[in-house]
Tab-separated table of C-alpha atoms and ligand atoms in Angstrom:
chain	number	residue	atom	x	y	z
A	1	MET	CA	-38.288	-56.689	-262.969
A	2	LYS	CA	-37.613	-53.108	-261.855
A	3	HIS	CA	-35.135	-50.793	-263.581
A	4	LEU	CA	-34.241	-47.129	-263.167
A	5	LEU	CA	-33.341	-46.242	-266.743
A	6	LYS	CA	-34.507	-42.606	-266.900
A	7	LEU	CA	-36.842	-40.174	-265.155
A	8	GLU	CA	-38.909	-39.914	-268.316
A	9	ASP	CA	-41.919	-42.125	-267.540
A	10	PHE	CA	-40.595	-42.968	-264.050
A	11	PRO	CA	-43.695	-43.021	-261.835
A	12	ARG	CA	-44.250	-40.497	-259.090
A	13	ALA	CA	-45.138	-43.255	-256.624
A	14	ALA	CA	-41.694	-44.832	-257.143
A	15	ILE	CA	-39.996	-41.450	-256.623
A	16	GLU	CA	-41.914	-40.962	-253.380
A	17	GLU	CA	-41.086	-44.469	-252.175
A	18	ILE	CA	-37.366	-43.947	-252.895
A	19	LEU	CA	-37.233	-40.531	-251.206
A	20	SER	CA	-38.930	-41.706	-248.052
A	21	SER	CA	-36.832	-44.867	-247.830
A	22	ALA	CA	-33.670	-42.736	-248.270
A	23	THR	CA	-34.641	-40.763	-245.139
A	24	VAL	CA	-34.873	-43.998	-243.138
A	25	LEU	CA	-31.626	-45.390	-244.584
A	26	LYS	CA	-29.739	-42.167	-243.870
A	27	ALA	CA	-30.947	-42.049	-240.264
A	28	GLY	CA	-30.147	-45.743	-239.738
A	29	ARG	CA	-26.766	-45.904	-241.443
A	30	GLY	CA	-24.486	-48.393	-239.712
A	31	ALA	CA	-27.387	-50.213	-238.051
A	32	HIS	CA	-29.338	-51.724	-240.947
A	33	THR	CA	-31.166	-54.905	-239.993
A	34	ASN	CA	-32.661	-55.424	-243.454
A	35	LEU	CA	-29.891	-56.353	-245.932
A	36	PRO	CA	-31.773	-56.917	-249.199
A	37	LEU	CA	-28.660	-57.563	-251.323
A	38	THR	CA	-27.361	-60.427	-249.160
A	39	GLY	CA	-25.979	-63.165	-251.414
A	40	GLN	CA	-26.020	-60.881	-254.469
A	41	THR	CA	-23.191	-59.576	-256.652
A	42	TRP	CA	-23.839	-56.444	-258.699
A	43	ALA	CA	-21.857	-55.448	-261.783
A	44	MET	CA	-20.936	-51.821	-262.383
A	45	ILE	CA	-20.033	-51.146	-266.016
A	46	PHE	CA	-18.567	-47.677	-266.563
A	47	SER	CA	-17.501	-46.165	-269.897
A	48	LYS	CA	-16.944	-42.692	-268.397
A	49	SER	CA	-15.059	-41.313	-265.386
A	50	SER	CA	-16.758	-41.098	-262.000
A	51	THR	CA	-15.957	-40.278	-258.401
A	52	ARG	CA	-19.292	-39.807	-256.604
A	53	THR	CA	-21.426	-42.293	-258.509
A	54	ARG	CA	-18.862	-45.061	-258.431
A	55	VAL	CA	-17.955	-44.712	-254.760
A	56	SER	CA	-21.538	-44.238	-253.549
A	57	PHE	CA	-22.783	-47.304	-255.438
A	58	GLU	CA	-19.835	-49.476	-254.402
A	59	ILE	CA	-20.258	-48.565	-250.740
A	60	GLY	CA	-24.059	-48.613	-250.926
A	61	ILE	CA	-24.199	-52.121	-252.409
A	62	ARG	CA	-21.867	-53.400	-249.674
A	63	GLU	CA	-23.848	-51.661	-246.924
A	64	LEU	CA	-26.978	-53.460	-248.155
A	65	GLY	CA	-25.236	-56.836	-247.814
A	66	GLY	CA	-24.162	-57.300	-251.436
A	67	GLN	CA	-20.868	-57.583	-253.275
A	68	VAL	CA	-19.809	-55.576	-256.301
A	69	ILE	CA	-17.489	-55.940	-259.277
A	70	PHE	CA	-16.409	-52.792	-261.084
A	71	LEU	CA	-15.901	-53.238	-264.828
A	72	ASN	CA	-14.236	-50.485	-266.787
A	73	ALA	CA	-15.894	-50.837	-270.199
A	74	ARG	CA	-12.463	-50.541	-271.851
A	75	ASP	CA	-11.190	-53.620	-270.008
A	76	ILE	CA	-14.000	-56.002	-270.952
A	77	GLN	CA	-14.769	-57.274	-274.452
A	78	LEU	CA	-17.470	-54.609	-274.774
A	79	GLY	CA	-14.594	-52.179	-275.349
A	80	ARG	CA	-13.452	-54.301	-278.311
A	81	GLY	CA	-16.852	-54.339	-279.933
A	82	GLU	CA	-18.759	-57.185	-278.260
A	83	PRO	CA	-22.410	-56.162	-278.565
A	84	ILE	CA	-24.305	-54.812	-275.561
A	85	LYS	CA	-26.959	-57.479	-275.943
A	86	ASP	CA	-24.364	-60.271	-275.693
A	87	THR	CA	-22.631	-58.633	-272.703
A	88	ALA	CA	-26.054	-58.280	-271.088
A	89	ARG	CA	-26.932	-61.942	-271.609
A	90	VAL	CA	-23.616	-63.067	-270.088
A	91	LEU	CA	-23.782	-60.789	-267.045
A	92	GLY	CA	-27.479	-61.512	-266.597
A	93	ARG	CA	-26.623	-65.182	-265.969
A	94	MET	CA	-24.053	-64.347	-263.298
A	95	ALA	CA	-24.724	-60.988	-261.653
A	96	HIS	CA	-27.873	-60.022	-259.767
A	97	GLY	CA	-28.068	-56.409	-260.911
A	98	ALA	CA	-26.209	-53.815	-262.982
A	99	VAL	CA	-25.275	-50.152	-262.661
A	100	ILE	CA	-24.223	-48.634	-265.984
A	101	ARG	CA	-22.571	-45.318	-266.930
A	102	THR	CA	-22.214	-44.826	-270.654
A	103	PHE	CA	-22.890	-42.613	-273.659
A	104	ALA	CA	-26.035	-43.785	-275.475
A	105	GLN	CA	-29.261	-44.154	-273.501
A	106	SER	CA	-30.213	-46.940	-275.908
A	107	ASP	CA	-27.296	-49.036	-274.571
A	108	VAL	CA	-28.681	-48.957	-271.026
A	109	ASP	CA	-32.193	-49.701	-272.295
A	110	GLU	CA	-30.883	-52.607	-274.366
A	111	PHE	CA	-28.853	-53.983	-271.454
A	112	ALA	CA	-31.964	-53.986	-269.265
A	113	ARG	CA	-33.986	-55.729	-271.976
A	114	PHE	CA	-31.470	-58.507	-272.636
A	115	SER	CA	-29.951	-59.090	-269.178
A	116	GLY	CA	-33.110	-59.809	-267.220
A	117	ILE	CA	-31.562	-58.259	-264.083
A	118	PRO	CA	-32.393	-54.915	-262.393
A	119	THR	CA	-30.494	-52.197	-264.259
A	120	ILE	CA	-29.736	-48.683	-263.034
A	121	ASN	CA	-28.655	-45.755	-265.187
A	122	ALA	CA	-25.599	-44.177	-263.545
A	123	LEU	CA	-25.503	-41.424	-266.245
A	124	THR	CA	-25.931	-41.434	-269.991
A	125	ASP	CA	-25.798	-38.608	-272.512
A	126	ASP	CA	-29.571	-38.283	-272.064
A	127	GLU	CA	-30.211	-38.533	-268.346
A	128	HIS	CA	-28.732	-38.690	-264.846
A	129	PRO	CA	-31.704	-39.953	-262.815
A	130	CYS	CA	-29.831	-40.916	-259.619
A	131	GLN	CA	-28.440	-37.374	-259.400
A	132	ILE	CA	-31.767	-35.595	-259.703
A	133	LEU	CA	-33.530	-37.904	-257.223
A	134	THR	CA	-30.710	-37.050	-254.808
A	135	ASP	CA	-31.063	-33.343	-255.484
A	136	ILE	CA	-34.792	-33.415	-254.731
A	137	PHE	CA	-34.043	-35.352	-251.538
A	138	THR	CA	-31.394	-32.808	-250.518
A	139	PHE	CA	-33.640	-29.823	-251.192
A	140	GLU	CA	-36.454	-31.362	-249.154
A	141	GLU	CA	-34.108	-32.219	-246.284
A	142	LEU	CA	-33.153	-28.567	-245.986
A	143	ARG	CA	-36.255	-26.676	-247.110
A	144	GLY	CA	-39.287	-29.011	-247.054
A	145	SER	CA	-41.396	-30.008	-250.030
A	146	LEU	CA	-40.173	-29.042	-253.493
A	147	ARG	CA	-43.730	-29.195	-254.842
A	148	GLY	CA	-44.901	-25.786	-256.012
A	149	LYS	CA	-41.394	-24.299	-255.738
A	150	THR	CA	-39.130	-22.987	-258.504
A	151	VAL	CA	-35.863	-24.575	-259.612
A	152	THR	CA	-33.604	-22.591	-261.960
A	153	PHE	CA	-30.949	-24.384	-263.988
A	154	ILE	CA	-28.233	-22.172	-265.486
A	155	GLY	CA	-25.755	-23.369	-268.131
A	156	ASP	CA	-25.843	-26.173	-270.705
A	157	GLY	CA	-29.600	-26.734	-270.761
A	158	ALA	CA	-29.381	-29.605	-273.235
A	159	CYS	CA	-27.234	-32.076	-271.285
A	160	ASN	CA	-28.216	-35.053	-269.120
A	161	VAL	CA	-28.653	-33.245	-265.780
A	162	PRO	CA	-31.169	-30.571	-266.915
A	163	ILE	CA	-32.981	-33.175	-269.026
A	164	SER	CA	-33.580	-35.308	-265.946
A	165	TRP	CA	-34.722	-32.129	-264.140
A	166	ILE	CA	-37.214	-31.503	-266.974
A	167	PHE	CA	-38.812	-34.929	-266.608
A	168	ALA	CA	-38.823	-34.660	-262.806
A	169	ALA	CA	-40.633	-31.293	-262.982
A	170	ALA	CA	-43.554	-32.802	-264.836
A	171	THR	CA	-43.852	-35.887	-262.645
A	172	TYR	CA	-43.091	-34.364	-259.272
A	173	GLY	CA	-44.813	-31.000	-259.639
A	174	PHE	CA	-42.462	-28.020	-259.399
A	175	GLN	CA	-41.650	-25.166	-261.743
A	176	LEU	CA	-38.405	-25.450	-263.696
A	177	ARG	CA	-36.727	-22.542	-265.434
A	178	ILE	CA	-33.735	-23.042	-267.696
A	179	ALA	CA	-31.392	-20.196	-268.657
A	180	ALA	CA	-29.121	-21.223	-271.509
A	181	PRO	CA	-27.782	-19.771	-274.756
A	182	PRO	CA	-29.816	-20.680	-277.865
A	183	GLU	CA	-27.269	-23.355	-278.839
A	184	PHE	CA	-27.768	-25.192	-275.523
A	185	GLN	CA	-31.527	-25.078	-275.049
A	186	PRO	CA	-33.381	-28.373	-274.633
A	187	SER	CA	-35.125	-29.430	-277.833
A	188	LYS	CA	-38.768	-28.520	-278.450
A	189	THR	CA	-39.722	-32.150	-279.011
A	190	LEU	CA	-38.247	-33.139	-275.665
A	191	LEU	CA	-40.101	-30.312	-273.895
A	192	GLU	CA	-43.346	-31.354	-275.566
A	193	ARG	CA	-42.786	-34.962	-274.576
A	194	ALA	CA	-42.140	-33.980	-270.960
A	195	GLY	CA	-44.945	-31.468	-270.432
A	196	GLY	CA	-44.947	-29.869	-266.978
A	197	ASP	CA	-44.234	-26.306	-265.910
A	198	VAL	CA	-40.932	-25.715	-267.713
A	199	HIS	CA	-39.871	-22.273	-268.905
A	200	CYS	CA	-36.765	-21.883	-271.076
A	201	CYS	CA	-35.086	-18.534	-271.801
A	202	THR	CA	-31.724	-16.994	-272.592
A	203	ASP	CA	-31.843	-14.363	-269.817
A	204	VAL	CA	-30.250	-15.490	-266.546
A	205	ARG	CA	-31.810	-12.617	-264.568
A	206	GLU	CA	-35.310	-13.483	-265.748
A	207	ALA	CA	-34.810	-17.173	-264.919
A	208	VAL	CA	-33.355	-16.583	-261.469
A	209	ARG	CA	-35.816	-14.057	-260.053
A	210	GLY	CA	-37.431	-15.465	-256.869
A	211	ALA	CA	-36.175	-19.035	-257.479
A	212	HIS	CA	-35.910	-21.414	-254.506
A	213	LEU	CA	-33.064	-23.478	-255.942
A	214	LEU	CA	-30.258	-22.369	-258.266
A	215	TYR	CA	-28.533	-25.259	-259.972
A	216	THR	CA	-25.688	-25.675	-262.416
A	217	ASP	CA	-23.543	-28.356	-264.032
A	218	VAL	CA	-20.312	-28.375	-266.040
A	219	TRP	CA	-20.259	-26.514	-269.343
A	220	VAL	CA	-18.337	-29.364	-271.002
A	221	SER	CA	-19.930	-32.727	-270.291
A	222	MET	CA	-18.037	-35.991	-270.668
A	223	GLY	CA	-17.771	-36.834	-274.339
A	224	LYS	CA	-17.975	-33.172	-275.419
A	225	GLU	CA	-14.318	-32.324	-274.841
A	226	ASP	CA	-13.757	-31.554	-278.550
A	227	GLU	CA	-16.272	-28.701	-278.243
A	228	ALA	CA	-14.641	-27.190	-275.129
A	229	ALA	CA	-13.434	-23.910	-276.644
A	230	GLU	CA	-16.724	-23.174	-278.375
A	231	ARG	CA	-18.743	-24.077	-275.264
A	232	LEU	CA	-16.661	-21.909	-272.956
A	233	ALA	CA	-17.198	-18.929	-275.274
A	234	LEU	CA	-20.956	-19.445	-275.712
A	235	LEU	CA	-21.660	-20.192	-272.046
A	236	LYS	CA	-19.468	-17.531	-270.432
A	237	ASP	CA	-22.405	-15.433	-269.180
A	238	TYR	CA	-24.272	-18.422	-267.725
A	239	GLN	CA	-22.595	-18.529	-264.338
A	240	ILE	CA	-23.945	-18.749	-260.787
A	241	ASN	CA	-22.323	-15.896	-258.837
A	242	ALA	CA	-23.196	-13.235	-256.247
A	243	GLU	CA	-25.212	-11.276	-258.782
A	244	THR	CA	-27.445	-14.228	-259.704
A	245	VAL	CA	-27.856	-15.347	-256.086
A	246	ALA	CA	-28.951	-11.809	-255.114
A	247	LEU	CA	-31.933	-12.043	-257.480
A	248	ALA	CA	-33.149	-15.404	-256.173
A	249	HIS	CA	-35.439	-16.047	-253.191
A	250	PRO	CA	-33.674	-14.945	-249.961
A	251	GLU	CA	-33.682	-18.570	-248.713
A	252	ALA	CA	-32.565	-20.010	-252.070
A	253	LEU	CA	-30.217	-22.982	-252.079
A	254	VAL	CA	-27.342	-23.247	-254.561
A	255	MET	CA	-26.533	-26.739	-255.790
A	256	HIS	CA	-24.005	-28.312	-258.135
A	257	CYS	CA	-23.897	-31.995	-259.080
A	258	LEU	CA	-20.061	-31.845	-259.214
A	259	PRO	CA	-17.342	-31.906	-260.403
A	260	ALA	CA	-17.222	-28.085	-260.344
A	261	TYR	CA	-15.093	-25.822	-262.487
A	262	ARG	CA	-14.592	-22.577	-260.580
A	263	GLY	CA	-14.699	-19.448	-262.667
A	264	LYS	CA	-16.794	-21.262	-265.277
A	265	GLU	CA	-20.326	-22.388	-264.305
A	266	ILE	CA	-19.915	-21.066	-260.723
A	267	ASP	CA	-17.476	-18.640	-259.146
A	268	GLU	CA	-15.171	-19.607	-256.293
A	269	ALA	CA	-16.837	-17.428	-253.624
A	270	THR	CA	-20.348	-18.667	-254.410
A	271	PHE	CA	-19.180	-22.265	-254.524
A	272	GLU	CA	-17.490	-22.034	-251.127
A	273	ALA	CA	-20.397	-20.106	-249.580
A	274	ASN	CA	-22.650	-23.036	-250.557
A	275	ALA	CA	-20.184	-25.872	-249.993
A	276	ASP	CA	-22.209	-27.370	-247.113
A	277	THR	CA	-25.215	-27.845	-249.388
A	278	ILE	CA	-23.139	-29.039	-252.337
A	279	PHE	CA	-21.231	-31.684	-250.362
A	280	ARG	CA	-24.422	-32.742	-248.567
A	281	GLN	CA	-25.766	-33.385	-252.090
A	282	ALA	CA	-22.688	-35.515	-252.817
A	283	GLU	CA	-23.103	-37.505	-249.570
A	284	ASN	CA	-26.794	-38.014	-250.242
A	285	ARG	CA	-25.958	-39.936	-253.422
A	286	LEU	CA	-25.108	-42.814	-251.076
A	287	HIS	CA	-28.382	-42.735	-249.145
A	288	VAL	CA	-30.641	-42.194	-252.159
A	289	GLN	CA	-28.933	-44.858	-254.260
A	290	LYS	CA	-29.264	-47.341	-251.400
A	291	ALA	CA	-32.981	-46.518	-251.499
A	292	ILE	CA	-32.979	-47.078	-255.286
A	293	LEU	CA	-31.287	-50.478	-254.830
A	294	ASN	CA	-33.789	-51.395	-252.110
A	295	TRP	CA	-36.662	-50.406	-254.379
A	296	ALA	CA	-35.193	-52.310	-257.347
A	297	VAL	CA	-34.971	-55.647	-255.561
A	298	ALA	CA	-38.199	-55.410	-253.536
B	301	CP	N1	-22.218	-35.990	-259.988
B	301	CP	C1	-21.654	-37.131	-260.429
B	301	CP	O1	-22.311	-37.990	-261.020
B	301	CP	O2	-20.339	-37.235	-260.126
B	301	CP	P1	-19.328	-38.321	-260.716
B	301	CP	O3	-19.176	-38.037	-262.184
B	301	CP	O4	-18.062	-38.105	-259.943
B	301	CP	O5	-19.899	-39.687	-260.495
B	302	NVA	N1	-23.290	-33.244	-267.463
B	302	NVA	C1	-22.167	-33.830	-266.785
B	302	NVA	C2	-22.572	-34.444	-265.493
B	302	NVA	C3	-21.434	-34.942	-264.646
B	302	NVA	C4	-21.874	-35.607	-263.394
B	302	NVA	C5	-21.503	-34.849	-267.688
B	302	NVA	O1	-22.224	-35.599	-268.365
B	302	NVA	O2	-20.270	-34.882	-267.750
């Protein structure tokens, strides 16, 4: 049984297989002869909002021959306290796979353990693996191999997106720099667990110099809304703008997983100047997640 629960411990061979199959699926969109989800119905259980992840999985599952049911966690008994392991055992007897967006990583892990069906993490508080696989794919589409290059993440360095970048750096082989205020640095134990070439600092200029990819994410992740005022104050100098881009490699790409908050983690002019890359990233969620689904059922 194959699951994509997190990039921590996710093997490099699986990443390579997914990235190369995404290239084929993107080129052949609309003319797929292999429909590996034919006869299957996948359940998508979401406890948090989503535009890109929801739409790309719903369309991707259908394009691979499958059907999908979207379950807002608030509408099913899970939202009234039915345990994950019971929900998992019910869905596991009916659905053929699950895509889950929630808060605790342990809930996705537990679902996978009890359901007995392929389970994909569509974002937890700890990781966003589908996003980072897509970002690597997008970089390589535009600039060739990411191996040996430098990725700089600016902003909340302790949330799901940079954490998945940290684990990808070790497995895939690129340098990662994180510029974040002390309050939003990834934990030492996590960095030790990950290994790899990861450099964390508080100085944006130091982190950005010569980087091949500048990357940011929202300052206030889903579930952290109560901390918004404090976060906006502490993170105000951690923005991608013309000044940061000027210090990066001349061919540097600027990426954002979206949704973007202009004037916060990125300024309007820099966002729009890089909109082609950023929306290519969004589109590529579809192709890469189809490759993940293909991999999961093979
Ligand atoms: N980047 C991303 O996961 O977007 P959504 O929250 O819209 O799914
Ligand atoms: N860190 C963000 C990612 C959104 C796609 C969040 O968790 O809200």
